[in-house]
Amino acid sequence: MSDRPHAESAAVLARTPLHALHVARGARMVPFAGYEMPVQYAAGVLKEHLHTRAAAGLFDVSHMGQIVVRAKSGRTSDAALALERLVPVDVLGLAAGRQRYAVFTNDDGGILDDLMIAHRGDHLLLVVNAACKDVDEAHLNAHLSDTCDVERLDRALIALQGPKAEAVLARLAPGCADMTFMDVRPLDILGASCIVTRSGYTGEDGFEISIPEDRAPEIAAALLDDAAVMPIGLGARDSLRLEAGLCLYGADLDQTTTPVEAGLSWAIQNVRRRGGAREGGFPGARIILDQIDSGTARCRVGLLAEGRAPVRAGAQIFASDAATEPIGTVTSGGFGPTADRPVAMGYVPPALAAPGTTVLAEVRGKRLPMAVAPLPFVEPKFKRGNRRLP
Amino acid sequence: MIKFTEEHEWLTLEGDVATVGITEHASTQLGDLVFVELPVVGATLKKGDGAAVVESVKVASDVFAPLDGEVVEINVAVARDPALVNSDPLGKGWLYRMRLANAADFDGLLDEAAYKALVD
């Protein structure tokens, strides 16, 4: 018996400030994006996944990059306008205390990375993927250094996710309770100055908490002291985000995939589209804006297996049993513990993208029927505000 | 008598028919199984062929044929309820039975002490 090969070799791995806590709690540590990270704890991926949806899970995401962009003029609007040169997103319209999803694009309209942008009053705070953070920082410096200072923040980052996340965090930081989805706020936790956003990567309500590195173990331990909270590894983080229909950079998104193909047009606000006040002006704008108007040759869809066999990333998709040429590829797939069935995402031509369409995914030489399904696979539980329109 | 392989399978032998499963160590390492694919009855297996696939939420793992032989029975209960492999890997979680091409090969597999030394 053997696991299929893992991509990463054992180089010198970095450790997050919570490394000792993971080991003490029985984590199985694996290499991930240059870090030694917990893939699961003793409970295992299945129970960690279900616990997060039922109560609360704590995730160490300190490997992700936290980057401050600050305008040399002192005006955050100047930083926002500068950043709009790299993302097809309305950054200028982002209010102080709010966060927004974005992608860095390349000249072909492909995605260099996906990220969060938070307006922190006197600066913008970006959270980027671990595997991309060095390249992202160089990209920001190369394009923004005329008007902005770009600085990596060496802070820990933890996510607290699940229906009990608010009650758990509110005991240490009561101010979190009146935050709504995508709010960002400085909060004091056990005397440490933290930056809290009401967001996450699970489809659940919850928070992401940026903490000074030296205070992170104590704050993580305090949150884990709550009986509702279980530590969650990367394994369940992946199955949770897949059920939530959220993209993983490097799997569902890459430099050859445009945000329109990826179903991320919602992240491109009207002001950056054709006819908008700040139309285009980002790498690949012509291609991306053309696709918004005229469509794409492929698009990301949800796929529900009809049987019990998980269909995983890399499986080729066919239109029929007889077809010799694949029409698409599964980019993320596995077993969805909450969906209680195999779930996947992949790319298919628009003609086959309507929910209910049956396609076939090839697994170990067999073509298994899958139904195109709306995303997400589980209902999002975000605590949405009603005070403003998106 | 129970024998083991370095690939974390166990076998017991009755006549020339071996019952095959995965070890407790393997089932613990894999975590909760959500899918088991078994060989078809009548399939001829060579030692090292992929005989079954066990899948957790995260990963698919091959279970290789420990010896040459022909599949004579599969455990349909684990196909319906893969959790049996986790709860009782050496009992109700058996995977399949094979008629060995050469029953004497069984003696060449690892005994319990040798397998324990391998995984401890």
XYZ file of C-alpha atoms in Angstrom:
510
model
C 0.000 0.000 0.000
C 1.355 3.422 -0.736
C 0.242 7.002 -0.937
C 0.349 8.581 -4.329
C 3.436 10.768 -4.474
C 3.411 14.172 -2.842
C 4.795 17.031 -4.865
C 7.029 18.604 -2.288
C 10.501 17.365 -1.365
C 12.067 17.820 2.029
C 14.037 21.058 1.773
C 14.704 23.328 4.724
C 11.261 24.210 5.968
C 10.183 27.334 7.798
C 8.088 27.102 10.941
C 5.213 29.284 12.055
C 5.059 30.698 15.603
C 2.508 27.953 16.397
C 4.759 25.027 15.414
C 5.290 23.810 18.981
C 1.566 24.019 19.677
C 0.797 21.826 16.639
C 3.315 19.187 17.667
C 2.098 19.211 21.281
C -1.435 18.616 20.043
C -0.513 15.576 17.996
C -0.444 17.142 14.533
C 0.985 15.285 11.584
C 3.322 17.859 10.036
C 3.914 18.006 6.275
C 5.801 20.329 3.927
C 3.533 22.969 2.422
C 4.653 26.066 0.487
C 8.041 25.989 2.172
C 6.611 25.564 5.672
C 6.197 22.655 8.007
C 2.424 22.690 8.515
C -0.172 20.503 10.268
C -2.136 18.459 7.722
C -4.283 16.949 10.468
C -4.435 16.316 14.197
C -5.407 13.148 16.034
C -9.125 13.559 15.250
C -8.450 13.280 11.525
C -9.638 15.233 8.488
C -13.235 13.953 8.507
C -13.959 14.840 12.149
C -12.055 18.136 11.919
C -14.169 19.118 8.915
C -17.470 18.222 10.582
C -16.469 19.895 13.848
C -15.737 23.177 12.062
C -19.234 23.187 10.521
C -20.864 22.185 13.839
C -18.898 24.322 16.352
C -15.560 26.046 15.678
C -12.161 25.232 14.202
C -8.847 27.013 14.658
C -6.469 27.114 11.688
C -2.867 28.302 11.615
C -2.480 30.268 8.382
C 0.651 32.124 9.458
C 2.405 30.880 6.322
C 0.305 33.288 4.264
C 1.816 36.644 3.321
C 0.665 39.841 5.020
C 1.796 42.888 3.059
C 1.205 46.548 3.871
C 0.869 49.034 1.004
C 1.122 52.636 2.154
C 1.079 55.693 -0.106
C 4.098 57.982 0.161
C 1.627 60.894 -0.036
C -0.052 59.657 3.148
C -3.375 59.413 1.280
C -4.736 55.843 1.221
C -6.707 56.749 -1.912
C -3.349 57.090 -3.690
C -2.384 53.574 -2.560
C -5.775 52.316 -3.755
C -5.360 53.892 -7.194
C -1.819 52.502 -7.465
C -2.999 49.008 -6.555
C -5.767 49.246 -9.157
C -2.965 49.092 -11.761
C -2.461 45.433 -10.732
C -5.972 44.180 -9.903
C -9.294 44.432 -11.799
C -11.024 45.425 -8.593
C -12.524 48.634 -7.220
C -9.968 49.392 -4.527
C -10.688 53.124 -4.401
C -14.294 52.399 -3.479
C -13.313 50.165 -0.580
C -14.334 51.925 2.638
C -12.073 52.158 5.656
C -12.656 49.118 7.858
C -13.684 46.910 4.938
C -12.016 44.049 3.061
C -12.449 42.829 -0.507
C -11.354 39.813 -2.599
C -9.034 40.487 -5.562
C -6.704 38.831 -8.063
C -3.373 39.957 -9.487
C -3.577 39.517 -13.274
C -0.913 39.153 -15.946
C -0.836 40.570 -19.494
C -2.693 37.497 -20.814
C -5.495 38.020 -18.301
C -4.272 35.038 -16.265
C -4.175 35.067 -12.485
C -0.831 35.561 -10.696
C -2.402 35.121 -7.259
C -5.646 35.720 -5.425
C -5.697 37.876 -2.337
C -7.641 39.902 0.192
C -7.310 43.688 0.371
C -8.274 45.364 3.655
C -8.594 49.135 4.050
C -6.959 49.849 7.400
C -7.481 53.598 7.439
C -3.974 54.873 6.756
C -2.848 51.898 4.664
C -3.999 48.831 2.731
C -3.277 45.366 4.149
C -2.998 42.534 1.626
C -3.173 38.835 2.518
C -1.681 36.643 -0.211
C -0.965 32.956 -0.720
C 2.104 31.483 0.977
C 3.536 29.987 -2.200
C 3.240 33.339 -4.015
C 4.187 35.821 -1.327
C 7.779 36.504 -2.408
C 6.759 36.946 -6.043
C 3.779 39.095 -5.018
C 5.969 41.353 -2.906
C 8.417 41.788 -5.791
C 5.498 42.447 -8.167
C 4.140 45.154 -5.851
C 7.553 46.727 -5.434
C 8.200 46.697 -9.179
C 4.950 48.462 -10.025
C 4.085 50.604 -7.013
C 7.365 51.720 -5.484
C 7.176 55.096 -7.256
C 4.209 56.080 -5.111
C 3.935 53.500 -2.331
C 5.951 51.754 0.358
C 5.499 47.991 0.333
C 6.324 46.168 3.542
C 5.942 42.541 4.630
C 4.380 42.141 8.070
C 5.943 39.398 10.151
C 2.871 38.477 12.130
C 1.076 35.249 12.878
C -2.326 34.677 11.258
C -4.965 32.340 12.616
C -8.487 31.659 11.407
C -11.336 30.835 13.766
C -14.217 29.428 11.731
C -17.609 27.954 12.430
C -21.005 28.776 13.980
C -19.477 29.186 17.466
C -16.557 31.360 16.325
C -18.246 34.619 17.362
C -19.179 33.395 20.840
C -15.668 32.028 21.404
C -13.802 35.122 20.217
C -16.224 37.528 21.903
C -15.114 36.217 25.318
C -11.615 37.562 24.600
C -12.575 40.435 22.272
C -16.207 41.542 22.728
C -15.819 44.016 19.872
C -15.863 41.216 17.307
C -19.568 40.547 17.811
C -20.873 43.574 15.916
C -18.527 43.075 12.948
C -20.181 41.805 9.761
C -18.790 39.779 6.869
C -15.660 41.408 5.394
C -15.263 44.000 8.145
C -11.720 44.610 9.401
C -11.028 46.078 12.808
C -8.124 46.455 15.244
C -8.992 44.532 18.415
C -7.149 43.977 21.646
C -6.863 40.277 22.545
C -5.218 39.455 25.904
C -3.426 42.792 25.660
C -2.032 42.121 22.175
C -2.839 44.463 19.275
C -4.563 42.244 16.725
C -6.094 42.928 13.329
C -9.340 41.015 12.957
C -11.353 40.443 9.780
C -14.717 38.704 9.657
C -13.879 36.351 6.823
C -12.420 32.955 6.081
C -12.009 30.082 3.681
C -14.604 27.580 4.852
C -18.027 28.972 3.928
C -18.692 29.395 7.641
C -18.958 32.565 9.680
C -15.667 33.328 11.356
C -12.626 35.495 11.785
C -9.056 35.798 10.606
C -6.794 37.251 13.269
C -3.392 38.796 12.636
C -1.316 38.639 15.829
C 2.186 39.781 16.852
C 4.290 36.624 16.472
C 5.376 36.439 20.116
C 1.789 36.561 21.388
C 0.307 34.050 18.916
C 0.903 30.819 20.910
C -0.799 32.268 23.990
C -3.812 33.569 22.043
C -4.192 30.346 20.049
C -4.031 28.345 23.287
C -6.652 30.597 24.898
C -9.014 30.060 21.963
C -8.362 26.299 22.020
C -9.162 26.234 25.739
C -12.794 26.730 24.754
C -14.455 23.325 24.510
C -16.127 24.407 21.256
C -12.790 24.823 19.463
C -10.738 22.086 17.814
C -7.445 22.643 15.937
C -7.891 21.995 12.217
C -5.208 20.988 9.727
C -4.678 21.722 6.061
C -6.547 18.556 5.054
C -9.877 19.769 6.399
C -9.097 23.339 5.323
C -9.044 22.002 1.765
C -12.247 19.949 2.016
C -14.056 22.856 3.723
C -13.087 25.391 1.040
C -13.964 22.916 -1.716
C -17.474 22.401 -0.337
C -17.726 26.195 -0.062
C -16.892 26.454 -3.771
C -13.799 28.588 -3.062
C -10.830 28.491 -5.411
C -7.372 27.225 -4.477
C -4.561 29.062 -6.234
C -2.346 26.598 -8.105
C -5.275 24.197 -8.548
C -8.397 26.066 -9.700
C -6.578 29.287 -10.553
C -3.270 29.794 -12.296
C -1.470 32.030 -14.773
C -3.381 30.503 -17.707
C -6.820 30.991 -16.138
C -8.641 34.312 -16.305
C -10.955 35.538 -13.556
C -13.875 35.376 -16.015
C -13.190 31.698 -16.806
C -12.857 31.059 -13.071
C -16.314 32.516 -12.365
C -14.797 35.432 -10.467
C -16.374 38.219 -12.558
C -18.303 39.226 -9.421
C -14.956 40.479 -8.076
C -14.641 42.902 -11.019
C -16.877 45.806 -10.044
C -18.681 47.879 -12.698
C -16.362 50.835 -12.197
C -13.492 48.768 -13.677
C -15.555 47.330 -16.554
C -16.353 48.795 -19.971
C -18.114 52.107 -19.487
C -16.971 52.383 -15.881
C -15.289 55.506 -14.527
C -11.972 53.644 -14.101
C -12.411 51.093 -16.894
C -9.478 48.724 -17.442
C -6.006 49.890 -16.513
C -4.897 46.505 -15.100
C -2.766 43.818 -16.800
C -4.756 41.819 -19.356
C -7.656 44.271 -19.198
C -8.603 44.005 -22.867
C -8.801 40.209 -22.744
C -10.682 40.124 -19.449
C -13.175 42.857 -20.405
C -13.758 41.195 -23.794
C -14.532 37.938 -21.991
C -17.023 39.658 -19.684
C -18.855 40.902 -22.798
C -18.428 37.920 -25.134
C -17.913 34.913 -22.910
C -15.119 32.352 -22.618
C -14.300 28.966 -24.114
C -14.419 27.307 -20.709
C -15.752 28.018 -17.270
C -15.415 26.718 -13.749
C -18.310 24.565 -12.539
C -19.195 22.418 -9.577
C -19.332 18.666 -10.183
C -21.213 16.134 -8.060
C -20.244 12.511 -8.540
C -23.203 10.190 -8.880
C -21.341 7.302 -7.219
C -19.216 7.171 -4.075
C -15.765 7.221 -5.708
C -13.979 10.542 -5.112
C -12.901 12.287 -8.309
C -9.704 14.190 -7.640
C -7.721 17.012 -9.230
C -6.261 16.069 -12.593
C -9.085 13.768 -13.695
C -10.006 14.425 -17.299
C -13.603 15.220 -18.194
C -15.339 13.725 -21.257
C -18.668 14.528 -22.874
C -19.502 10.852 -23.495
C -18.232 7.297 -23.042
C -17.225 7.159 -26.684
C -15.431 10.519 -26.795
C -11.690 10.299 -27.358
C -10.792 13.914 -26.575
C -11.349 15.358 -23.101
C -13.449 18.518 -22.879
C -12.089 19.615 -19.531
C -10.240 18.812 -16.326
C -11.103 18.486 -12.660
C -9.038 21.079 -10.775
C -10.121 20.262 -7.199
C -11.902 17.200 -5.976
C -12.380 14.875 -3.069
C -14.934 13.660 -0.614
C -17.159 16.322 0.946
C -17.815 15.252 4.548
C -20.778 17.626 4.967
C -22.145 16.996 1.478
C -21.567 13.292 2.357
C -20.569 12.556 -1.212
C -17.707 13.238 -3.593
C -17.531 16.872 -4.721
C -15.293 18.518 -7.297
C -14.713 21.637 -9.346
C -13.372 21.777 -12.858
C -13.460 23.536 -16.186
C -15.863 22.647 -19.028
C -17.077 24.436 -22.188
C -20.041 26.776 -21.573
C -22.333 24.472 -23.598
C -21.868 21.805 -20.900
C -21.894 24.164 -17.915
C -25.621 24.251 -17.137
C -26.477 22.663 -13.772
C -27.806 19.153 -14.273
C -25.673 18.434 -17.342
C -24.026 15.019 -17.071
C -20.329 14.742 -17.913
C -17.900 11.861 -17.347
C -14.702 12.048 -15.312
C -12.034 9.431 -15.876
C -10.782 7.743 -12.682
C -8.395 4.773 -12.936
C -9.505 4.096 -16.508
C -13.231 4.246 -15.763
C -15.526 7.071 -16.801
C -17.724 8.050 -13.878
C -20.858 10.175 -14.387
C -20.843 13.567 -12.684
C -23.591 16.165 -12.687
C -22.712 19.815 -13.163
C -23.907 21.474 -9.952
C -24.289 25.011 -8.646
C -21.577 26.241 -6.291
C -21.226 26.256 -3.346
C -22.060 22.681 -2.328
C -23.001 23.869 1.173
C -24.979 26.982 2.095
C -22.689 29.855 3.182
C -23.181 30.995 6.784
C -21.586 34.437 6.540
C -22.879 37.129 8.899
C -23.777 39.665 6.280
C -24.399 43.297 7.102
C -27.474 45.051 5.711
C -26.059 48.517 5.818
C -24.552 48.741 2.362
C -24.800 47.254 -1.064
C -21.712 45.550 -2.469
C -1.236 -17.560 11.469
C -1.141 -13.944 10.297
C 1.514 -12.549 7.953
C 2.313 -8.995 6.868
C 3.900 -7.122 4.000
C 6.133 -4.075 3.975
C 3.287 -2.327 2.133
C 1.113 -2.615 5.273
C -1.178 -5.460 4.255
C -2.026 -8.448 6.435
C -2.879 -11.963 5.219
C -4.267 -15.077 6.817
C -4.277 -18.423 5.034
C -6.889 -21.199 4.935
C -5.895 -23.994 2.566
C -4.587 -22.055 -0.427
C -6.963 -19.087 0.015
C -5.539 -15.947 1.632
C -7.681 -13.234 3.208
C -6.144 -9.773 2.664
C -6.652 -6.491 4.495
C -4.694 -3.418 5.542
C -2.996 -3.188 8.908
C -4.137 -1.155 11.888
C -1.044 1.030 11.403
C -2.093 1.741 7.813
C -5.705 2.443 8.698
C -4.606 4.867 11.415
C -2.206 6.628 9.058
C -4.858 6.947 6.357
C -7.543 8.249 8.687
C -11.261 7.820 8.150
C -11.888 6.034 4.875
C -14.710 7.270 2.675
C -14.360 4.936 -0.299
C -12.979 1.475 -1.002
C -12.609 0.058 -4.504
C -12.250 -3.716 -4.531
C -10.976 -6.023 -7.288
C -13.454 -8.085 -9.295
C -13.931 -11.742 -8.425
C -12.009 -13.823 -10.948
C -9.289 -11.214 -11.485
C -5.786 -12.638 -11.776
C -3.285 -10.648 -9.742
C 0.488 -10.594 -9.904
C 2.414 -9.619 -6.790
C 2.684 -5.817 -6.815
C -0.384 -5.215 -9.008
C -2.854 -2.637 -7.757
C -5.565 -4.814 -6.201
C -7.725 -2.285 -4.360
C -7.879 1.441 -3.659
C -8.675 2.941 -0.267
C -9.541 6.616 -0.102
C -9.710 9.081 2.754
C -11.142 12.598 2.429
C -7.732 13.753 1.317
C -5.938 10.983 -0.542
C -6.304 7.815 -2.611
C -3.922 4.947 -1.780
C -3.294 1.756 -3.711
C -3.408 -1.612 -2.017
C -1.021 -3.894 -3.915
C -1.428 -7.643 -4.366
C 0.895 -9.243 -1.791
C 1.377 -12.442 -3.834
C 0.290 -13.983 -7.158
C -3.209 -15.408 -7.250
C -6.838 -15.168 -8.292
C -9.498 -13.138 -6.481
C -12.203 -15.513 -5.213
C -14.239 -13.273 -2.892
C -14.577 -9.597 -2.021
C -15.918 -7.987 1.144
C -18.986 -6.127 -0.108
C -19.591 -4.830 3.431
C -16.519 -2.542 3.279
C -17.567 -1.238 -0.130
C -20.868 -0.180 1.455
C -19.283 1.030 4.717
C -15.586 1.919 4.347
C -15.463 2.910 8.054
C -15.279 -0.834 8.852
C -11.655 -0.738 7.724
C -10.914 1.866 10.413
C -12.972 0.290 13.192
C -11.885 -3.332 12.654
C -9.016 -3.483 10.139
C -8.007 -7.061 10.978
C -11.571 -8.371 11.253
C -14.711 -7.035 9.572
C -12.539 -4.668 7.548
C -10.926 -7.392 5.405
C -10.834 -6.481 1.709
C -10.689 -9.597 -0.472
C -9.738 -13.281 -0.641
C -7.359 -14.718 -3.216
C -6.429 -18.268 -4.178
C -2.646 -18.209 -4.118
C -0.802 -19.458 -7.189
C 1.787 -20.882 -4.846
C 0.642 -21.229 -1.225
C 4.208 -21.794 -0.055
C 4.955 -18.116 -0.873
C 2.890 -17.226 2.200
C 5.686 -18.452 4.463
C 8.069 -15.886 2.971
C 6.031 -12.900 4.190
C 6.797 -10.961 7.389
C 5.705 -12.409 10.699
C 4.072 -10.192 13.322
C 7.321 -9.421 15.150
C 9.084 -8.413 11.927
C 6.188 -6.174 10.894
C 6.007 -4.521 14.319
C 9.723 -3.809 14.102
C 9.094 -2.159 10.742
C 6.413 0.265 11.905
C 7.541 1.035 15.475
